[in-house]
Amino acid sequence: MATAGPRSFSAAEVRARCAQGACLVSCRRRLYDLSGFVRLHPGGEQLLRRRAGTDVSAALDGPPHRHSENARRWLEQYYVGDIEPGDEQGFAAQNPDLVDWQKPLLWQVGYLGEKYDEWVHQPVDRPIRLFHSDFLEFLSKTAWYVVFMVWTPVVLYLSWVSYTSLAQGNTRLFASFTTEYSIPVHKYYFPFIFLLGMILWSLLEYLIHRFVFHMKPPASNYYLITLHFLLHGQHHKSPFDSSRLVFPPVPASLVIGFFYGVLRLLLPEVLGLSIFVGGLCGYVIYDMMHYYLHYGSPKKGTYLYGLKAYHVKHHFEHQKSGFGISTRFWDYPFQTLIPEETFKKED
């Protein structure tokens, strides 16, 4: 039995659909329906809306802005047919995927071996299931506002505990080594200690993102590939899966508890708690910022607009650089800044 070819669309039908609010674009006679993606477009919704009903070949190839190969692959997910006349000259079947999307991915990716690194950096726009267990799957996902609701009261409470404890005047630095030369830590120092915690978190965020999340697991190691996908690979494979953009509270509490324990061992209790709560606040800001960079629509020309464009470049074109999320600061001294010449303004 012959397989039906792609559907053909007349120019009039495309214009009619666009007039009704759809966002259809063509590229070399292949037609794509971007209606479900238009609000997430990194260049802004209005820019993509202006392209509706037109051929975007020039916009993809540039200048003024050349899209990456990943952006071109991304576009193929929205293919709906060809512009008339209905020949198949421009039709090219997509490569079959390497995994079964109807089954949990976590136990499949380790078998990809040397193909894993390339596969995981070719983004798709579809939800990911990791586990067979519904309970584990539930714990691996969360809505963005849950992070704010869970951790903000903790930040406020621990800030009050830290400040009132410092106000008692019993906290001294280096007291475990010497009493004569120990340094008292006054309550007025709390804002500065809190800020130090936020700065230390931003550095830790950068280091984890670069050296843990973006490690290249050995192709022969099933378990390291699986771990990488669990930690961060899933996010690069499906960067717009809204339930996987922030750290779920249950696994996050384990990691947060570990860092609290380390600070308790290294510093006086109240001082360690004060740095910890600043770092926890930095983490909450980071997670909220990360979600906004994927789903927000900042005004063009603002700091957040530039940061969103920077993060999009990291996902779709420069996966080995641009590791800062809430700030680009650490990309400068560590020389992992995405080159400025890649950020050309688009008409």
PDB file of C-alpha atoms in Angstrom, residues 100-341:
ATOM      1  CA  ASP A 100      11.591   5.330  21.935  1.00  0.00           C
ATOM      2  CA  TRP A 101       9.704   8.407  23.137  1.00  0.00           C
ATOM      3  CA  GLN A 102       6.783   6.246  24.247  1.00  0.00           C
ATOM      4  CA  LYS A 103       8.972   4.761  26.996  1.00  0.00           C
ATOM      5  CA  PRO A 104      10.955   6.370  29.869  1.00  0.00           C
ATOM      6  CA  LEU A 105      14.183   7.805  28.479  1.00  0.00           C
ATOM      7  CA  LEU A 106      16.479   7.536  31.497  1.00  0.00           C
ATOM      8  CA  TRP A 107      17.207   3.839  30.995  1.00  0.00           C
ATOM      9  CA  GLN A 108      17.620   4.176  27.219  1.00  0.00           C
ATOM     10  CA  VAL A 109      20.162   6.981  26.835  1.00  0.00           C
ATOM     11  CA  GLY A 110      23.074   5.012  28.279  1.00  0.00           C
ATOM     12  CA  TYR A 111      22.955   2.703  25.269  1.00  0.00           C
ATOM     13  CA  LEU A 112      23.512   5.579  22.826  1.00  0.00           C
ATOM     14  CA  GLY A 113      27.247   5.467  23.532  1.00  0.00           C
ATOM     15  CA  GLU A 114      29.241   7.754  21.239  1.00  0.00           C
ATOM     16  CA  LYS A 115      26.011   9.072  19.702  1.00  0.00           C
ATOM     17  CA  TYR A 116      24.763  10.452  23.027  1.00  0.00           C
ATOM     18  CA  ASP A 117      26.596  13.785  23.075  1.00  0.00           C
ATOM     19  CA  GLU A 118      25.388  14.816  19.622  1.00  0.00           C
ATOM     20  CA  TRP A 119      21.861  13.508  20.270  1.00  0.00           C
ATOM     21  CA  VAL A 120      21.402  15.300  23.590  1.00  0.00           C
ATOM     22  CA  HIS A 121      22.434  18.628  22.049  1.00  0.00           C
ATOM     23  CA  GLN A 122      19.819  18.442  19.294  1.00  0.00           C
ATOM     24  CA  PRO A 123      16.813  19.995  21.080  1.00  0.00           C
ATOM     25  CA  VAL A 124      13.214  18.902  20.642  1.00  0.00           C
ATOM     26  CA  ASP A 125       9.963  20.491  21.743  1.00  0.00           C
ATOM     27  CA  ARG A 126       8.223  17.678  23.578  1.00  0.00           C
ATOM     28  CA  PRO A 127       7.802  16.548  27.193  1.00  0.00           C
ATOM     29  CA  ILE A 128      10.190  13.981  28.652  1.00  0.00           C
ATOM     30  CA  ARG A 129       9.365  11.016  30.861  1.00  0.00           C
ATOM     31  CA  LEU A 130      12.295   9.707  32.874  1.00  0.00           C
ATOM     32  CA  PHE A 131      10.991   6.895  35.091  1.00  0.00           C
ATOM     33  CA  HIS A 132       8.662   3.919  34.868  1.00  0.00           C
ATOM     34  CA  SER A 133       7.458   4.662  38.409  1.00  0.00           C
ATOM     35  CA  ASP A 134       4.733   7.321  38.564  1.00  0.00           C
ATOM     36  CA  PHE A 135       5.938   8.292  42.039  1.00  0.00           C
ATOM     37  CA  LEU A 136       9.552   8.878  40.949  1.00  0.00           C
ATOM     38  CA  GLU A 137       8.328  10.686  37.860  1.00  0.00           C
ATOM     39  CA  PHE A 138       6.231  12.963  40.086  1.00  0.00           C
ATOM     40  CA  LEU A 139       9.259  13.769  42.260  1.00  0.00           C
ATOM     41  CA  SER A 140      11.369  14.602  39.186  1.00  0.00           C
ATOM     42  CA  LYS A 141       9.079  17.406  37.974  1.00  0.00           C
ATOM     43  CA  THR A 142       7.685  20.591  39.459  1.00  0.00           C
ATOM     44  CA  ALA A 143       6.015  23.862  38.567  1.00  0.00           C
ATOM     45  CA  TRP A 144       8.171  26.979  38.856  1.00  0.00           C
ATOM     46  CA  TYR A 145       6.103  28.577  41.624  1.00  0.00           C
ATOM     47  CA  VAL A 146       6.544  25.553  43.912  1.00  0.00           C
ATOM     48  CA  VAL A 147      10.236  26.402  44.302  1.00  0.00           C
ATOM     49  CA  PHE A 148       9.327  29.948  45.359  1.00  0.00           C
ATOM     50  CA  MET A 149       6.592  28.784  47.745  1.00  0.00           C
ATOM     51  CA  VAL A 150       8.762  26.131  49.415  1.00  0.00           C
ATOM     52  CA  TRP A 151      12.069  27.944  49.826  1.00  0.00           C
ATOM     53  CA  THR A 152      11.115  31.608  50.337  1.00  0.00           C
ATOM     54  CA  PRO A 153       9.643  30.973  53.844  1.00  0.00           C
ATOM     55  CA  VAL A 154      12.807  29.000  54.679  1.00  0.00           C
ATOM     56  CA  VAL A 155      14.989  31.933  53.577  1.00  0.00           C
ATOM     57  CA  LEU A 156      12.952  34.401  55.646  1.00  0.00           C
ATOM     58  CA  TYR A 157      12.932  32.211  58.753  1.00  0.00           C
ATOM     59  CA  LEU A 158      16.647  31.359  58.640  1.00  0.00           C
ATOM     60  CA  SER A 159      17.483  35.033  58.014  1.00  0.00           C
ATOM     61  CA  TRP A 160      15.622  35.949  61.197  1.00  0.00           C
ATOM     62  CA  VAL A 161      17.357  33.146  63.136  1.00  0.00           C
ATOM     63  CA  SER A 162      20.778  34.221  61.846  1.00  0.00           C
ATOM     64  CA  TYR A 163      20.259  37.897  62.650  1.00  0.00           C
ATOM     65  CA  THR A 164      18.862  37.334  66.159  1.00  0.00           C
ATOM     66  CA  SER A 165      21.649  34.851  66.919  1.00  0.00           C
ATOM     67  CA  LEU A 166      24.311  37.320  65.808  1.00  0.00           C
ATOM     68  CA  ALA A 167      22.594  39.976  67.932  1.00  0.00           C
ATOM     69  CA  GLN A 168      23.419  37.955  71.067  1.00  0.00           C
ATOM     70  CA  GLY A 169      27.079  38.809  70.508  1.00  0.00           C
ATOM     71  CA  ASN A 170      28.441  35.300  71.038  1.00  0.00           C
ATOM     72  CA  THR A 171      29.722  34.628  67.518  1.00  0.00           C
ATOM     73  CA  ARG A 172      33.445  35.042  66.983  1.00  0.00           C
ATOM     74  CA  LEU A 173      35.580  34.148  63.998  1.00  0.00           C
ATOM     75  CA  PHE A 174      38.694  31.978  64.630  1.00  0.00           C
ATOM     76  CA  ALA A 175      37.536  31.270  68.199  1.00  0.00           C
ATOM     77  CA  SER A 176      38.343  27.582  67.758  1.00  0.00           C
ATOM     78  CA  PHE A 177      42.029  28.489  67.195  1.00  0.00           C
ATOM     79  CA  THR A 178      42.534  31.404  69.549  1.00  0.00           C
ATOM     80  CA  THR A 179      40.448  33.420  71.979  1.00  0.00           C
ATOM     81  CA  GLU A 180      42.855  36.331  72.198  1.00  0.00           C
ATOM     82  CA  TYR A 181      42.785  37.193  68.510  1.00  0.00           C
ATOM     83  CA  SER A 182      39.290  35.977  67.591  1.00  0.00           C
ATOM     84  CA  ILE A 183      37.108  38.455  65.704  1.00  0.00           C
ATOM     85  CA  PRO A 184      33.563  39.262  66.927  1.00  0.00           C
ATOM     86  CA  VAL A 185      30.825  39.045  64.290  1.00  0.00           C
ATOM     87  CA  HIS A 186      28.183  41.718  64.977  1.00  0.00           C
ATOM     88  CA  LYS A 187      24.566  41.635  63.861  1.00  0.00           C
ATOM     89  CA  TYR A 188      25.258  44.588  61.565  1.00  0.00           C
ATOM     90  CA  TYR A 189      27.469  42.304  59.483  1.00  0.00           C
ATOM     91  CA  PHE A 190      24.535  40.064  58.570  1.00  0.00           C
ATOM     92  CA  PRO A 191      23.589  41.826  55.271  1.00  0.00           C
ATOM     93  CA  PHE A 192      27.190  41.578  54.079  1.00  0.00           C
ATOM     94  CA  ILE A 193      27.484  37.918  55.087  1.00  0.00           C
ATOM     95  CA  PHE A 194      24.161  37.255  53.358  1.00  0.00           C
ATOM     96  CA  LEU A 195      25.467  38.964  50.207  1.00  0.00           C
ATOM     97  CA  LEU A 196      28.661  36.903  50.423  1.00  0.00           C
ATOM     98  CA  GLY A 197      26.509  33.778  50.422  1.00  0.00           C
ATOM     99  CA  MET A 198      24.731  34.947  47.272  1.00  0.00           C
ATOM    100  CA  ILE A 199      28.063  35.637  45.540  1.00  0.00           C
ATOM    101  CA  LEU A 200      29.439  32.244  46.558  1.00  0.00           C
ATOM    102  CA  TRP A 201      26.280  30.622  45.197  1.00  0.00           C
ATOM    103  CA  SER A 202      26.702  32.365  41.840  1.00  0.00           C
ATOM    104  CA  LEU A 203      30.242  30.961  41.621  1.00  0.00           C
ATOM    105  CA  LEU A 204      29.045  27.514  42.656  1.00  0.00           C
ATOM    106  CA  GLU A 205      26.254  27.721  40.073  1.00  0.00           C
ATOM    107  CA  TYR A 206      28.817  28.432  37.364  1.00  0.00           C
ATOM    108  CA  LEU A 207      31.202  25.650  38.440  1.00  0.00           C
ATOM    109  CA  ILE A 208      28.459  23.022  38.700  1.00  0.00           C
ATOM    110  CA  HIS A 209      26.955  24.044  35.372  1.00  0.00           C
ATOM    111  CA  ARG A 210      30.271  23.954  33.579  1.00  0.00           C
ATOM    112  CA  PHE A 211      32.112  21.007  35.117  1.00  0.00           C
ATOM    113  CA  VAL A 212      29.277  18.714  36.241  1.00  0.00           C
ATOM    114  CA  PHE A 213      26.272  19.453  34.041  1.00  0.00           C
ATOM    115  CA  HIS A 214      28.412  19.866  30.921  1.00  0.00           C
ATOM    116  CA  MET A 215      30.872  17.079  31.428  1.00  0.00           C
ATOM    117  CA  LYS A 216      31.132  14.770  28.433  1.00  0.00           C
ATOM    118  CA  PRO A 217      30.522  11.277  29.803  1.00  0.00           C
ATOM    119  CA  PRO A 218      32.670   8.494  28.332  1.00  0.00           C
ATOM    120  CA  ALA A 219      30.846   6.802  25.461  1.00  0.00           C
ATOM    121  CA  SER A 220      31.546   3.396  27.002  1.00  0.00           C
ATOM    122  CA  ASN A 221      30.100   4.241  30.441  1.00  0.00           C
ATOM    123  CA  TYR A 222      26.356   3.540  30.547  1.00  0.00           C
ATOM    124  CA  TYR A 223      25.984   4.821  34.111  1.00  0.00           C
ATOM    125  CA  LEU A 224      27.742   8.160  33.624  1.00  0.00           C
ATOM    126  CA  ILE A 225      25.683   8.855  30.504  1.00  0.00           C
ATOM    127  CA  THR A 226      22.523   8.031  32.451  1.00  0.00           C
ATOM    128  CA  LEU A 227      23.635  10.272  35.343  1.00  0.00           C
ATOM    129  CA  HIS A 228      24.440  13.135  32.980  1.00  0.00           C
ATOM    130  CA  PHE A 229      21.018  12.899  31.360  1.00  0.00           C
ATOM    131  CA  LEU A 230      19.328  12.843  34.762  1.00  0.00           C
ATOM    132  CA  LEU A 231      21.248  15.893  36.014  1.00  0.00           C
ATOM    133  CA  HIS A 232      21.162  18.148  32.963  1.00  0.00           C
ATOM    134  CA  GLY A 233      21.058  16.336  29.631  1.00  0.00           C
ATOM    135  CA  GLN A 234      17.259  16.085  29.794  1.00  0.00           C
ATOM    136  CA  HIS A 235      17.052  19.876  29.952  1.00  0.00           C
ATOM    137  CA  HIS A 236      19.199  20.371  26.864  1.00  0.00           C
ATOM    138  CA  LYS A 237      17.237  17.743  24.975  1.00  0.00           C
ATOM    139  CA  SER A 238      13.886  19.373  25.781  1.00  0.00           C
ATOM    140  CA  PRO A 239      14.627  22.972  26.855  1.00  0.00           C
ATOM    141  CA  PHE A 240      10.959  24.031  26.850  1.00  0.00           C
ATOM    142  CA  ASP A 241       9.597  21.232  29.024  1.00  0.00           C
ATOM    143  CA  SER A 242       8.102  23.592  31.617  1.00  0.00           C
ATOM    144  CA  SER A 243       7.958  20.950  34.349  1.00  0.00           C
ATOM    145  CA  ARG A 244      11.728  20.404  34.222  1.00  0.00           C
ATOM    146  CA  LEU A 245      13.118  23.947  34.246  1.00  0.00           C
ATOM    147  CA  VAL A 246      13.541  24.262  38.028  1.00  0.00           C
ATOM    148  CA  PHE A 247      14.922  21.890  40.669  1.00  0.00           C
ATOM    149  CA  PRO A 248      12.137  19.830  42.324  1.00  0.00           C
ATOM    150  CA  PRO A 249      12.050  20.420  46.115  1.00  0.00           C
ATOM    151  CA  VAL A 250      12.616  16.817  47.239  1.00  0.00           C
ATOM    152  CA  PRO A 251      15.932  16.164  45.414  1.00  0.00           C
ATOM    153  CA  ALA A 252      16.871  19.821  45.945  1.00  0.00           C
ATOM    154  CA  SER A 253      16.524  19.421  49.724  1.00  0.00           C
ATOM    155  CA  LEU A 254      19.125  16.637  49.658  1.00  0.00           C
ATOM    156  CA  VAL A 255      21.650  18.792  47.805  1.00  0.00           C
ATOM    157  CA  ILE A 256      20.876  21.858  49.931  1.00  0.00           C
ATOM    158  CA  GLY A 257      21.256  19.786  53.100  1.00  0.00           C
ATOM    159  CA  PHE A 258      24.674  18.600  51.928  1.00  0.00           C
ATOM    160  CA  PHE A 259      25.971  22.156  51.428  1.00  0.00           C
ATOM    161  CA  TYR A 260      24.566  23.214  54.794  1.00  0.00           C
ATOM    162  CA  GLY A 261      26.467  20.363  56.429  1.00  0.00           C
ATOM    163  CA  VAL A 262      29.706  21.434  54.742  1.00  0.00           C
ATOM    164  CA  LEU A 263      29.315  25.024  56.013  1.00  0.00           C
ATOM    165  CA  ARG A 264      28.562  23.751  59.527  1.00  0.00           C
ATOM    166  CA  LEU A 265      31.841  21.843  59.492  1.00  0.00           C
ATOM    167  CA  LEU A 266      33.936  24.736  58.176  1.00  0.00           C
ATOM    168  CA  LEU A 267      32.500  27.764  60.015  1.00  0.00           C
ATOM    169  CA  PRO A 268      30.981  28.764  63.366  1.00  0.00           C
ATOM    170  CA  GLU A 269      27.336  27.693  63.414  1.00  0.00           C
ATOM    171  CA  VAL A 270      25.686  31.115  63.107  1.00  0.00           C
ATOM    172  CA  LEU A 271      28.216  32.407  60.564  1.00  0.00           C
ATOM    173  CA  GLY A 272      27.783  29.283  58.443  1.00  0.00           C
ATOM    174  CA  LEU A 273      24.002  29.620  58.669  1.00  0.00           C
ATOM    175  CA  SER A 274      24.170  33.274  57.573  1.00  0.00           C
ATOM    176  CA  ILE A 275      26.242  32.406  54.496  1.00  0.00           C
ATOM    177  CA  PHE A 276      24.002  29.424  53.824  1.00  0.00           C
ATOM    178  CA  VAL A 277      20.784  31.453  53.836  1.00  0.00           C
ATOM    179  CA  GLY A 278      22.325  33.982  51.425  1.00  0.00           C
ATOM    180  CA  GLY A 279      23.292  31.131  49.119  1.00  0.00           C
ATOM    181  CA  LEU A 280      19.794  29.656  49.410  1.00  0.00           C
ATOM    182  CA  CYS A 281      18.306  33.000  48.398  1.00  0.00           C
ATOM    183  CA  GLY A 282      20.706  33.080  45.435  1.00  0.00           C
ATOM    184  CA  TYR A 283      19.516  29.638  44.418  1.00  0.00           C
ATOM    185  CA  VAL A 284      15.834  30.682  44.488  1.00  0.00           C
ATOM    186  CA  ILE A 285      16.628  33.740  42.349  1.00  0.00           C
ATOM    187  CA  TYR A 286      18.611  31.527  39.965  1.00  0.00           C
ATOM    188  CA  ASP A 287      15.759  29.054  39.502  1.00  0.00           C
ATOM    189  CA  MET A 288      13.185  31.807  38.985  1.00  0.00           C
ATOM    190  CA  MET A 289      15.513  33.522  36.532  1.00  0.00           C
ATOM    191  CA  HIS A 290      16.119  30.297  34.636  1.00  0.00           C
ATOM    192  CA  TYR A 291      12.405  29.693  34.170  1.00  0.00           C
ATOM    193  CA  TYR A 292      11.880  33.281  33.021  1.00  0.00           C
ATOM    194  CA  LEU A 293      14.705  33.057  30.486  1.00  0.00           C
ATOM    195  CA  HIS A 294      12.851  30.164  28.852  1.00  0.00           C
ATOM    196  CA  TYR A 295       9.244  31.319  29.146  1.00  0.00           C
ATOM    197  CA  GLY A 296       9.393  35.072  29.770  1.00  0.00           C
ATOM    198  CA  SER A 297       9.157  37.806  27.144  1.00  0.00           C
ATOM    199  CA  PRO A 298      11.473  40.591  28.307  1.00  0.00           C
ATOM    200  CA  LYS A 299      11.387  43.927  26.515  1.00  0.00           C
ATOM    201  CA  LYS A 300      13.962  44.319  23.772  1.00  0.00           C
ATOM    202  CA  GLY A 301      17.016  46.257  24.884  1.00  0.00           C
ATOM    203  CA  THR A 302      16.674  45.382  28.575  1.00  0.00           C
ATOM    204  CA  TYR A 303      19.206  43.425  30.639  1.00  0.00           C
ATOM    205  CA  LEU A 304      16.873  40.418  30.797  1.00  0.00           C
ATOM    206  CA  TYR A 305      16.378  40.473  27.021  1.00  0.00           C
ATOM    207  CA  GLY A 306      20.148  40.236  26.550  1.00  0.00           C
ATOM    208  CA  LEU A 307      20.403  37.495  29.174  1.00  0.00           C
ATOM    209  CA  LYS A 308      17.629  35.522  27.487  1.00  0.00           C
ATOM    210  CA  ALA A 309      19.373  35.793  24.112  1.00  0.00           C
ATOM    211  CA  TYR A 310      22.618  34.723  25.793  1.00  0.00           C
ATOM    212  CA  HIS A 311      21.012  31.653  27.340  1.00  0.00           C
ATOM    213  CA  VAL A 312      19.283  30.702  24.090  1.00  0.00           C
ATOM    214  CA  LYS A 313      22.665  30.821  22.349  1.00  0.00           C
ATOM    215  CA  HIS A 314      23.983  28.445  25.027  1.00  0.00           C
ATOM    216  CA  HIS A 315      21.202  25.957  24.300  1.00  0.00           C
ATOM    217  CA  PHE A 316      21.125  26.073  20.522  1.00  0.00           C
ATOM    218  CA  GLU A 317      24.597  27.043  19.366  1.00  0.00           C
ATOM    219  CA  HIS A 318      27.282  27.419  22.081  1.00  0.00           C
ATOM    220  CA  GLN A 319      26.788  24.509  24.471  1.00  0.00           C
ATOM    221  CA  LYS A 320      30.444  24.614  25.541  1.00  0.00           C
ATOM    222  CA  SER A 321      30.337  28.232  26.680  1.00  0.00           C
ATOM    223  CA  GLY A 322      27.920  30.731  28.225  1.00  0.00           C
ATOM    224  CA  PHE A 323      27.480  28.858  31.519  1.00  0.00           C
ATOM    225  CA  GLY A 324      26.199  31.826  33.533  1.00  0.00           C
ATOM    226  CA  ILE A 325      22.420  31.895  33.945  1.00  0.00           C
ATOM    227  CA  SER A 326      21.493  34.515  36.543  1.00  0.00           C
ATOM    228  CA  THR A 327      24.609  36.494  35.562  1.00  0.00           C
ATOM    229  CA  ARG A 328      27.329  36.387  32.905  1.00  0.00           C
ATOM    230  CA  PHE A 329      29.925  37.591  35.431  1.00  0.00           C
ATOM    231  CA  TRP A 330      31.866  34.354  35.905  1.00  0.00           C
ATOM    232  CA  ASP A 331      32.067  33.735  32.170  1.00  0.00           C
ATOM    233  CA  TYR A 332      34.494  36.673  31.960  1.00  0.00           C
ATOM    234  CA  PRO A 333      37.324  35.527  34.305  1.00  0.00           C
ATOM    235  CA  PHE A 334      36.946  31.885  33.223  1.00  0.00           C
ATOM    236  CA  GLN A 335      36.966  32.896  29.529  1.00  0.00           C
ATOM    237  CA  THR A 336      33.784  31.050  28.591  1.00  0.00           C
ATOM    238  CA  LEU A 337      31.889  34.096  27.352  1.00  0.00           C
ATOM    239  CA  ILE A 338      29.872  33.610  24.182  1.00  0.00           C
ATOM    240  CA  PRO A 339      31.457  35.874  21.520  1.00  0.00           C
ATOM    241  CA  GLU A 340      29.700  39.224  21.175  1.00  0.00           C
ATOM    242  CA  GLU A 341      29.781  39.064  17.377  1.00  0.00           C
TER     243      GLU A 341
END
